[in-house]
PDB file of C-alpha atoms in Angstrom:
ATOM      1  CA  UNK A   1      77.516 -20.524 -25.792  1.00  0.00           C
ATOM      2  CA  UNK A   2      75.903 -20.538 -22.370  1.00  0.00           C
ATOM      3  CA  UNK A   3      76.475 -23.424 -20.015  1.00  0.00           C
ATOM      4  CA  UNK A   4      73.885 -26.085 -20.831  1.00  0.00           C
ATOM      5  CA  UNK A   5      72.840 -27.525 -17.514  1.00  0.00           C
ATOM      6  CA  UNK A   6      70.437 -26.866 -14.698  1.00  0.00           C
ATOM      7  CA  UNK A   7      66.694 -26.268 -14.630  1.00  0.00           C
ATOM      8  CA  UNK A   8      64.836 -26.221 -17.951  1.00  0.00           C
ATOM      9  CA  UNK A   9      61.200 -25.090 -18.189  1.00  0.00           C
ATOM     10  CA  UNK A  10      59.008 -25.904 -21.180  1.00  0.00           C
ATOM     11  CA  UNK A  11      56.595 -22.988 -21.600  1.00  0.00           C
ATOM     12  CA  UNK A  12      53.174 -24.288 -22.612  1.00  0.00           C
ATOM     13  CA  UNK A  13      51.588 -21.489 -24.642  1.00  0.00           C
ATOM     14  CA  UNK A  14      48.095 -22.974 -24.331  1.00  0.00           C
ATOM     15  CA  UNK A  15      47.991 -21.399 -20.864  1.00  0.00           C
ATOM     16  CA  UNK A  16      46.182 -18.030 -20.921  1.00  0.00           C
ATOM     17  CA  UNK A  17      48.647 -15.145 -21.111  1.00  0.00           C
ATOM     18  CA  UNK A  18      47.379 -13.400 -18.002  1.00  0.00           C
ATOM     19  CA  UNK A  19      48.529 -16.452 -16.043  1.00  0.00           C
ATOM     20  CA  UNK A  20      51.439 -17.566 -18.216  1.00  0.00           C
ATOM     21  CA  UNK A  21      53.647 -14.455 -18.038  1.00  0.00           C
ATOM     22  CA  UNK A  22      53.546 -14.102 -14.231  1.00  0.00           C
ATOM     23  CA  UNK A  23      54.216 -17.823 -13.754  1.00  0.00           C
ATOM     24  CA  UNK A  24      57.183 -17.770 -16.146  1.00  0.00           C
ATOM     25  CA  UNK A  25      58.672 -14.719 -14.441  1.00  0.00           C
ATOM     26  CA  UNK A  26      58.268 -16.285 -11.011  1.00  0.00           C
ATOM     27  CA  UNK A  27      59.925 -19.462 -12.272  1.00  0.00           C
ATOM     28  CA  UNK A  28      62.831 -17.429 -13.637  1.00  0.00           C
ATOM     29  CA  UNK A  29      63.153 -15.648 -10.299  1.00  0.00           C
ATOM     30  CA  UNK A  30      63.308 -19.095  -8.709  1.00  0.00           C
ATOM     31  CA  UNK A  31      66.297 -20.103 -10.825  1.00  0.00           C
ATOM     32  CA  UNK A  32      65.164 -21.501 -14.182  1.00  0.00           C
ATOM     33  CA  UNK A  33      68.172 -21.516 -16.526  1.00  0.00           C
ATOM     34  CA  UNK A  34      66.561 -22.415 -19.852  1.00  0.00           C
ATOM     35  CA  UNK A  35      63.115 -21.734 -21.312  1.00  0.00           C
ATOM     36  CA  UNK A  36      61.679 -23.627 -24.253  1.00  0.00           C
ATOM     37  CA  UNK A  37      58.795 -21.871 -26.005  1.00  0.00           C
ATOM     38  CA  UNK A  38      56.426 -24.645 -27.032  1.00  0.00           C
ATOM     39  CA  UNK A  39      53.244 -24.247 -29.038  1.00  0.00           C
ATOM     40  CA  UNK A  40      51.573 -23.996 -32.406  1.00  0.00           C
ATOM     41  CA  UNK A  41      50.221 -20.790 -33.854  1.00  0.00           C
ATOM     42  CA  UNK A  42      47.826 -20.028 -36.684  1.00  0.00           C
ATOM     43  CA  UNK A  43      48.683 -16.343 -36.460  1.00  0.00           C
ATOM     44  CA  UNK A  44      52.370 -15.571 -37.044  1.00  0.00           C
ATOM     45  CA  UNK A  45      52.051 -12.075 -35.598  1.00  0.00           C
ATOM     46  CA  UNK A  46      50.661 -13.591 -32.416  1.00  0.00           C
ATOM     47  CA  UNK A  47      53.600 -15.986 -32.222  1.00  0.00           C
ATOM     48  CA  UNK A  48      56.053 -13.117 -32.612  1.00  0.00           C
ATOM     49  CA  UNK A  49      54.341 -11.001 -29.975  1.00  0.00           C
ATOM     50  CA  UNK A  50      54.261 -13.856 -27.478  1.00  0.00           C
ATOM     51  CA  UNK A  51      57.828 -14.883 -28.313  1.00  0.00           C
ATOM     52  CA  UNK A  52      59.155 -11.366 -27.833  1.00  0.00           C
ATOM     53  CA  UNK A  53      57.541 -11.097 -24.410  1.00  0.00           C
ATOM     54  CA  UNK A  54      58.921 -14.449 -23.280  1.00  0.00           C
ATOM     55  CA  UNK A  55      62.353 -13.578 -24.685  1.00  0.00           C
ATOM     56  CA  UNK A  56      62.290 -10.273 -22.819  1.00  0.00           C
ATOM     57  CA  UNK A  57      61.643 -12.123 -19.562  1.00  0.00           C
ATOM     58  CA  UNK A  58      64.433 -14.600 -20.317  1.00  0.00           C
ATOM     59  CA  UNK A  59      66.935 -11.830 -21.004  1.00  0.00           C
ATOM     60  CA  UNK A  60      65.900  -9.953 -17.872  1.00  0.00           C
ATOM     61  CA  UNK A  61      66.857 -13.006 -15.822  1.00  0.00           C
ATOM     62  CA  UNK A  62      69.866 -14.011 -17.972  1.00  0.00           C
ATOM     63  CA  UNK A  63      68.187 -17.238 -19.052  1.00  0.00           C
ATOM     64  CA  UNK A  64      68.423 -19.007 -22.410  1.00  0.00           C
ATOM     65  CA  UNK A  65      65.394 -19.120 -24.722  1.00  0.00           C
ATOM     66  CA  UNK A  66      64.958 -22.019 -27.142  1.00  0.00           C
ATOM     67  CA  UNK A  67      62.101 -22.343 -29.628  1.00  0.00           C
ATOM     68  CA  UNK A  68      60.413 -25.711 -30.109  1.00  0.00           C
ATOM     69  CA  UNK A  69      60.738 -26.966 -33.694  1.00  0.00           C
ATOM     70  CA  UNK A  70      60.391 -23.533 -35.363  1.00  0.00           C
ATOM     71  CA  UNK A  71      63.656 -22.446 -37.005  1.00  0.00           C
ATOM     72  CA  UNK A  72      62.125 -19.375 -38.656  1.00  0.00           C
ATOM     73  CA  UNK A  73      60.661 -18.104 -35.391  1.00  0.00           C
ATOM     74  CA  UNK A  74      64.003 -18.608 -33.657  1.00  0.00           C
ATOM     75  CA  UNK A  75      65.738 -16.548 -36.325  1.00  0.00           C
ATOM     76  CA  UNK A  76      63.177 -13.747 -36.256  1.00  0.00           C
ATOM     77  CA  UNK A  77      63.268 -13.492 -32.459  1.00  0.00           C
ATOM     78  CA  UNK A  78      67.044 -13.959 -32.339  1.00  0.00           C
ATOM     79  CA  UNK A  79      66.431 -16.551 -29.652  1.00  0.00           C
ATOM     80  CA  UNK A  80      69.369 -18.617 -28.424  1.00  0.00           C
ATOM     81  CA  UNK A  81      68.403 -21.767 -30.270  1.00  0.00           C
ATOM     82  CA  UNK A  82      65.933 -24.448 -31.308  1.00  0.00           C
ATOM     83  CA  UNK A  83      64.818 -27.664 -29.668  1.00  0.00           C
ATOM     84  CA  UNK A  84      63.563 -30.391 -31.991  1.00  0.00           C
ATOM     85  CA  UNK A  85      61.251 -33.046 -30.621  1.00  0.00           C
ATOM     86  CA  UNK A  86      62.936 -35.408 -33.030  1.00  0.00           C
ATOM     87  CA  UNK A  87      59.717 -36.180 -34.850  1.00  0.00           C
ATOM     88  CA  UNK A  88      60.221 -32.980 -36.882  1.00  0.00           C
ATOM     89  CA  UNK A  89      63.796 -33.627 -38.005  1.00  0.00           C
ATOM     90  CA  UNK A  90      63.763 -36.239 -40.794  1.00  0.00           C
ATOM     91  CA  UNK A  91      66.461 -34.907 -43.134  1.00  0.00           C
ATOM     92  CA  UNK A  92      67.670 -31.675 -41.559  1.00  0.00           C
ATOM     93  CA  UNK A  93      70.968 -31.964 -39.741  1.00  0.00           C
ATOM     94  CA  UNK A  94      71.514 -29.840 -36.627  1.00  0.00           C
ATOM     95  CA  UNK A  95      74.635 -28.417 -38.260  1.00  0.00           C
ATOM     96  CA  UNK A  96      72.601 -27.360 -41.295  1.00  0.00           C
ATOM     97  CA  UNK A  97      70.140 -25.527 -39.066  1.00  0.00           C
ATOM     98  CA  UNK A  98      73.040 -23.635 -37.506  1.00  0.00           C
ATOM     99  CA  UNK A  99      74.138 -22.510 -40.960  1.00  0.00           C
ATOM    100  CA  UNK A 100      70.682 -20.959 -41.392  1.00  0.00           C
ATOM    101  CA  UNK A 101      70.321 -19.161 -38.055  1.00  0.00           C
ATOM    102  CA  UNK A 102      73.895 -18.809 -36.770  1.00  0.00           C
ATOM    103  CA  UNK A 103      76.704 -21.078 -35.685  1.00  0.00           C
ATOM    104  CA  UNK A 104      76.414 -19.700 -32.163  1.00  0.00           C
ATOM    105  CA  UNK A 105      72.845 -20.986 -31.806  1.00  0.00           C
ATOM    106  CA  UNK A 106      71.992 -23.954 -29.572  1.00  0.00           C
ATOM    107  CA  UNK A 107      70.395 -27.030 -31.107  1.00  0.00           C
ATOM    108  CA  UNK A 108      68.812 -29.643 -28.862  1.00  0.00           C
ATOM    109  CA  UNK A 109      67.051 -32.884 -29.705  1.00  0.00           C
ATOM    110  CA  UNK A 110      64.590 -35.117 -27.883  1.00  0.00           C
ATOM    111  CA  UNK A 111      65.752 -38.728 -27.764  1.00  0.00           C
ATOM    112  CA  UNK A 112      64.424 -42.025 -26.505  1.00  0.00           C
ATOM    113  CA  UNK A 113      65.990 -45.456 -26.169  1.00  0.00           C
ATOM    114  CA  UNK A 114      67.642 -45.568 -29.600  1.00  0.00           C
ATOM    115  CA  UNK A 115      71.368 -45.164 -28.953  1.00  0.00           C
ATOM    116  CA  UNK A 116      72.074 -44.605 -32.648  1.00  0.00           C
ATOM    117  CA  UNK A 117      69.983 -41.445 -32.483  1.00  0.00           C
ATOM    118  CA  UNK A 118      72.021 -40.035 -29.575  1.00  0.00           C
ATOM    119  CA  UNK A 119      75.240 -40.637 -31.443  1.00  0.00           C
ATOM    120  CA  UNK A 120      73.767 -39.215 -34.657  1.00  0.00           C
ATOM    121  CA  UNK A 121      72.721 -36.073 -32.771  1.00  0.00           C
ATOM    122  CA  UNK A 122      76.204 -35.398 -31.435  1.00  0.00           C
ATOM    123  CA  UNK A 123      77.974 -36.302 -34.677  1.00  0.00           C
ATOM    124  CA  UNK A 124      75.759 -33.935 -36.662  1.00  0.00           C
ATOM    125  CA  UNK A 125      76.050 -30.845 -34.528  1.00  0.00           C
ATOM    126  CA  UNK A 126      73.508 -31.058 -31.705  1.00  0.00           C
ATOM    127  CA  UNK A 127      74.572 -29.281 -28.521  1.00  0.00           C
ATOM    128  CA  UNK A 128      72.553 -31.449 -26.123  1.00  0.00           C
ATOM    129  CA  UNK A 129      69.973 -34.206 -26.039  1.00  0.00           C
ATOM    130  CA  UNK A 130      66.960 -34.550 -23.766  1.00  0.00           C
ATOM    131  CA  UNK A 131      65.443 -37.883 -22.846  1.00  0.00           C
ATOM    132  CA  UNK A 132      61.661 -38.219 -22.856  1.00  0.00           C
ATOM    133  CA  UNK A 133      59.970 -39.573 -20.883  1.00  0.00           C
ATOM    134  CA  UNK A 134      61.617 -40.684 -17.679  1.00  0.00           C
ATOM    135  CA  UNK A 135      58.291 -41.353 -15.972  1.00  0.00           C
ATOM    136  CA  UNK A 136      54.644 -41.409 -17.068  1.00  0.00           C
ATOM    137  CA  UNK A 137      53.246 -37.901 -17.369  1.00  0.00           C
ATOM    138  CA  UNK A 138      50.131 -36.165 -18.649  1.00  0.00           C
ATOM    139  CA  UNK A 139      52.383 -33.538 -20.265  1.00  0.00           C
ATOM    140  CA  UNK A 140      54.095 -36.002 -22.593  1.00  0.00           C
ATOM    141  CA  UNK A 141      51.916 -38.389 -24.553  1.00  0.00           C
ATOM    142  CA  UNK A 142      54.236 -39.105 -27.494  1.00  0.00           C
ATOM    143  CA  UNK A 143      57.323 -40.325 -25.645  1.00  0.00           C
ATOM    144  CA  UNK A 144      58.427 -43.817 -24.757  1.00  0.00           C
ATOM    145  CA  UNK A 145      59.488 -44.463 -21.176  1.00  0.00           C
ATOM    146  CA  UNK A 146      63.272 -44.233 -20.844  1.00  0.00           C
ATOM    147  CA  UNK A 147      64.994 -46.304 -18.136  1.00  0.00           C
ATOM    148  CA  UNK A 148      67.445 -44.478 -15.885  1.00  0.00           C
ATOM    149  CA  UNK A 149      70.213 -46.678 -17.253  1.00  0.00           C
ATOM    150  CA  UNK A 150      69.839 -44.869 -20.580  1.00  0.00           C
ATOM    151  CA  UNK A 151      71.084 -41.666 -18.922  1.00  0.00           C
ATOM    152  CA  UNK A 152      74.118 -43.512 -17.558  1.00  0.00           C
ATOM    153  CA  UNK A 153      74.822 -45.027 -20.961  1.00  0.00           C
ATOM    154  CA  UNK A 154      74.455 -41.666 -22.718  1.00  0.00           C
ATOM    155  CA  UNK A 155      76.861 -40.022 -20.284  1.00  0.00           C
ATOM    156  CA  UNK A 156      79.382 -42.768 -21.029  1.00  0.00           C
ATOM    157  CA  UNK A 157      78.890 -42.415 -24.797  1.00  0.00           C
ATOM    158  CA  UNK A 158      78.489 -38.673 -25.388  1.00  0.00           C
ATOM    159  CA  UNK A 159      80.424 -35.510 -24.674  1.00  0.00           C
ATOM    160  CA  UNK A 160      77.406 -33.191 -25.019  1.00  0.00           C
ATOM    161  CA  UNK A 161      75.060 -32.469 -22.081  1.00  0.00           C
ATOM    162  CA  UNK A 162      72.182 -34.818 -21.320  1.00  0.00           C
ATOM    163  CA  UNK A 163      68.857 -33.535 -19.991  1.00  0.00           C
ATOM    164  CA  UNK A 164      65.947 -35.596 -18.721  1.00  0.00           C
ATOM    165  CA  UNK A 165      62.245 -34.808 -18.890  1.00  0.00           C
ATOM    166  CA  UNK A 166      58.837 -36.329 -18.356  1.00  0.00           C
ATOM    167  CA  UNK A 167      57.097 -36.848 -15.028  1.00  0.00           C
ATOM    168  CA  UNK A 168      60.005 -35.568 -12.905  1.00  0.00           C
ATOM    169  CA  UNK A 169      58.951 -34.580  -9.390  1.00  0.00           C
ATOM    170  CA  UNK A 170      60.573 -33.952  -6.006  1.00  0.00           C
ATOM    171  CA  UNK A 171      59.960 -37.630  -5.255  1.00  0.00           C
ATOM    172  CA  UNK A 172      62.040 -38.947  -8.171  1.00  0.00           C
ATOM    173  CA  UNK A 173      64.427 -36.137  -9.169  1.00  0.00           C
ATOM    174  CA  UNK A 174      67.307 -37.522  -7.087  1.00  0.00           C
ATOM    175  CA  UNK A 175      67.204 -40.812  -9.009  1.00  0.00           C
ATOM    176  CA  UNK A 176      67.482 -38.935 -12.299  1.00  0.00           C
ATOM    177  CA  UNK A 177      70.339 -36.748 -11.085  1.00  0.00           C
ATOM    178  CA  UNK A 178      72.194 -39.708  -9.575  1.00  0.00           C
ATOM    179  CA  UNK A 179      72.015 -41.351 -13.018  1.00  0.00           C
ATOM    180  CA  UNK A 180      74.046 -38.421 -14.333  1.00  0.00           C
ATOM    181  CA  UNK A 181      71.611 -35.951 -15.934  1.00  0.00           C
ATOM    182  CA  UNK A 182      73.141 -32.506 -16.493  1.00  0.00           C
ATOM    183  CA  UNK A 183      69.733 -30.886 -16.245  1.00  0.00           C
ATOM    184  CA  UNK A 184      66.057 -31.493 -15.631  1.00  0.00           C
ATOM    185  CA  UNK A 185      63.236 -30.314 -17.900  1.00  0.00           C
ATOM    186  CA  UNK A 186      59.786 -29.820 -16.401  1.00  0.00           C
ATOM    187  CA  UNK A 187      56.414 -28.490 -17.499  1.00  0.00           C
ATOM    188  CA  UNK A 188      53.434 -28.894 -15.179  1.00  0.00           C
ATOM    189  CA  UNK A 189      55.552 -29.368 -12.039  1.00  0.00           C
ATOM    190  CA  UNK A 190      56.268 -25.621 -12.186  1.00  0.00           C
ATOM    191  CA  UNK A 191      53.559 -24.185 -14.438  1.00  0.00           C
ATOM    192  CA  UNK A 192      50.794 -25.725 -12.316  1.00  0.00           C
ATOM    193  CA  UNK A 193      52.478 -25.164  -8.956  1.00  0.00           C
ATOM    194  CA  UNK A 194      50.719 -23.006  -6.381  1.00  0.00           C
ATOM    195  CA  UNK A 195      54.046 -21.204  -5.831  1.00  0.00           C
ATOM    196  CA  UNK A 196      56.140 -21.401  -9.034  1.00  0.00           C
ATOM    197  CA  UNK A 197      59.027 -19.361  -7.597  1.00  0.00           C
ATOM    198  CA  UNK A 198      59.532 -21.592  -4.562  1.00  0.00           C
ATOM    199  CA  UNK A 199      59.017 -24.755  -6.621  1.00  0.00           C
ATOM    200  CA  UNK A 200      61.700 -23.646  -9.086  1.00  0.00           C
ATOM    201  CA  UNK A 201      64.035 -22.777  -6.213  1.00  0.00           C
ATOM    202  CA  UNK A 202      63.592 -26.226  -4.710  1.00  0.00           C
ATOM    203  CA  UNK A 203      64.242 -27.988  -8.013  1.00  0.00           C
ATOM    204  CA  UNK A 204      67.299 -25.806  -8.612  1.00  0.00           C
ATOM    205  CA  UNK A 205      68.685 -26.508  -5.139  1.00  0.00           C
ATOM    206  CA  UNK A 206      68.409 -30.262  -5.700  1.00  0.00           C
ATOM    207  CA  UNK A 207      70.178 -29.974  -9.060  1.00  0.00           C
ATOM    208  CA  UNK A 208      72.984 -27.801  -7.688  1.00  0.00           C
ATOM    209  CA  UNK A 209      73.458 -30.091  -4.706  1.00  0.00           C
ATOM    210  CA  UNK A 210      74.114 -33.044  -7.027  1.00  0.00           C
ATOM    211  CA  UNK A 211      76.404 -31.076  -9.318  1.00  0.00           C
ATOM    212  CA  UNK A 212      78.506 -29.811  -6.414  1.00  0.00           C
ATOM    213  CA  UNK A 213      78.741 -33.179  -4.657  1.00  0.00           C
TER     214      UNK A 213
END
């Protein structure tokens, strides 16, 4: 399993393809480590075509591709894993999902302020958790705000990596990293940047500086 840390980009598939693919490739060139393919599709063939193109870009840059909530799509694409928002995982254990798509696959889970859920995730086979949302953001409208202390508490309680997402910018990233986050997940900060490659590079440099300190 690849090292789960660093810069994590959620790929919003509502962006037109003619813009989306170049932006994702530039972000990968800038140092993105993990992509999450996020979206809903009425046409399965369209989902497969889009997923294959994104997976091809990820492989080209030796990045990890995770699929949001869709176990079947992950299996068909042979992506590296699935990320569950948490709202879509009522009775399905992460370990059970791995039995379906491969024990080598990565399973991640969005968490909030409920410590029991973090512990449940690790105990039942999740490979990482991601907190949402650290700060108010237009990209995340279903998440509760998570205090920075929750990252510190999770790092004390868990042995799996802890990511943080939601409203993270250059102005607040250091606070999140100082709290102990293994990685940072972003959406609009890169996808809407005028220079996605440079923006990704700058985020990555800040992350690596904290991890090497």
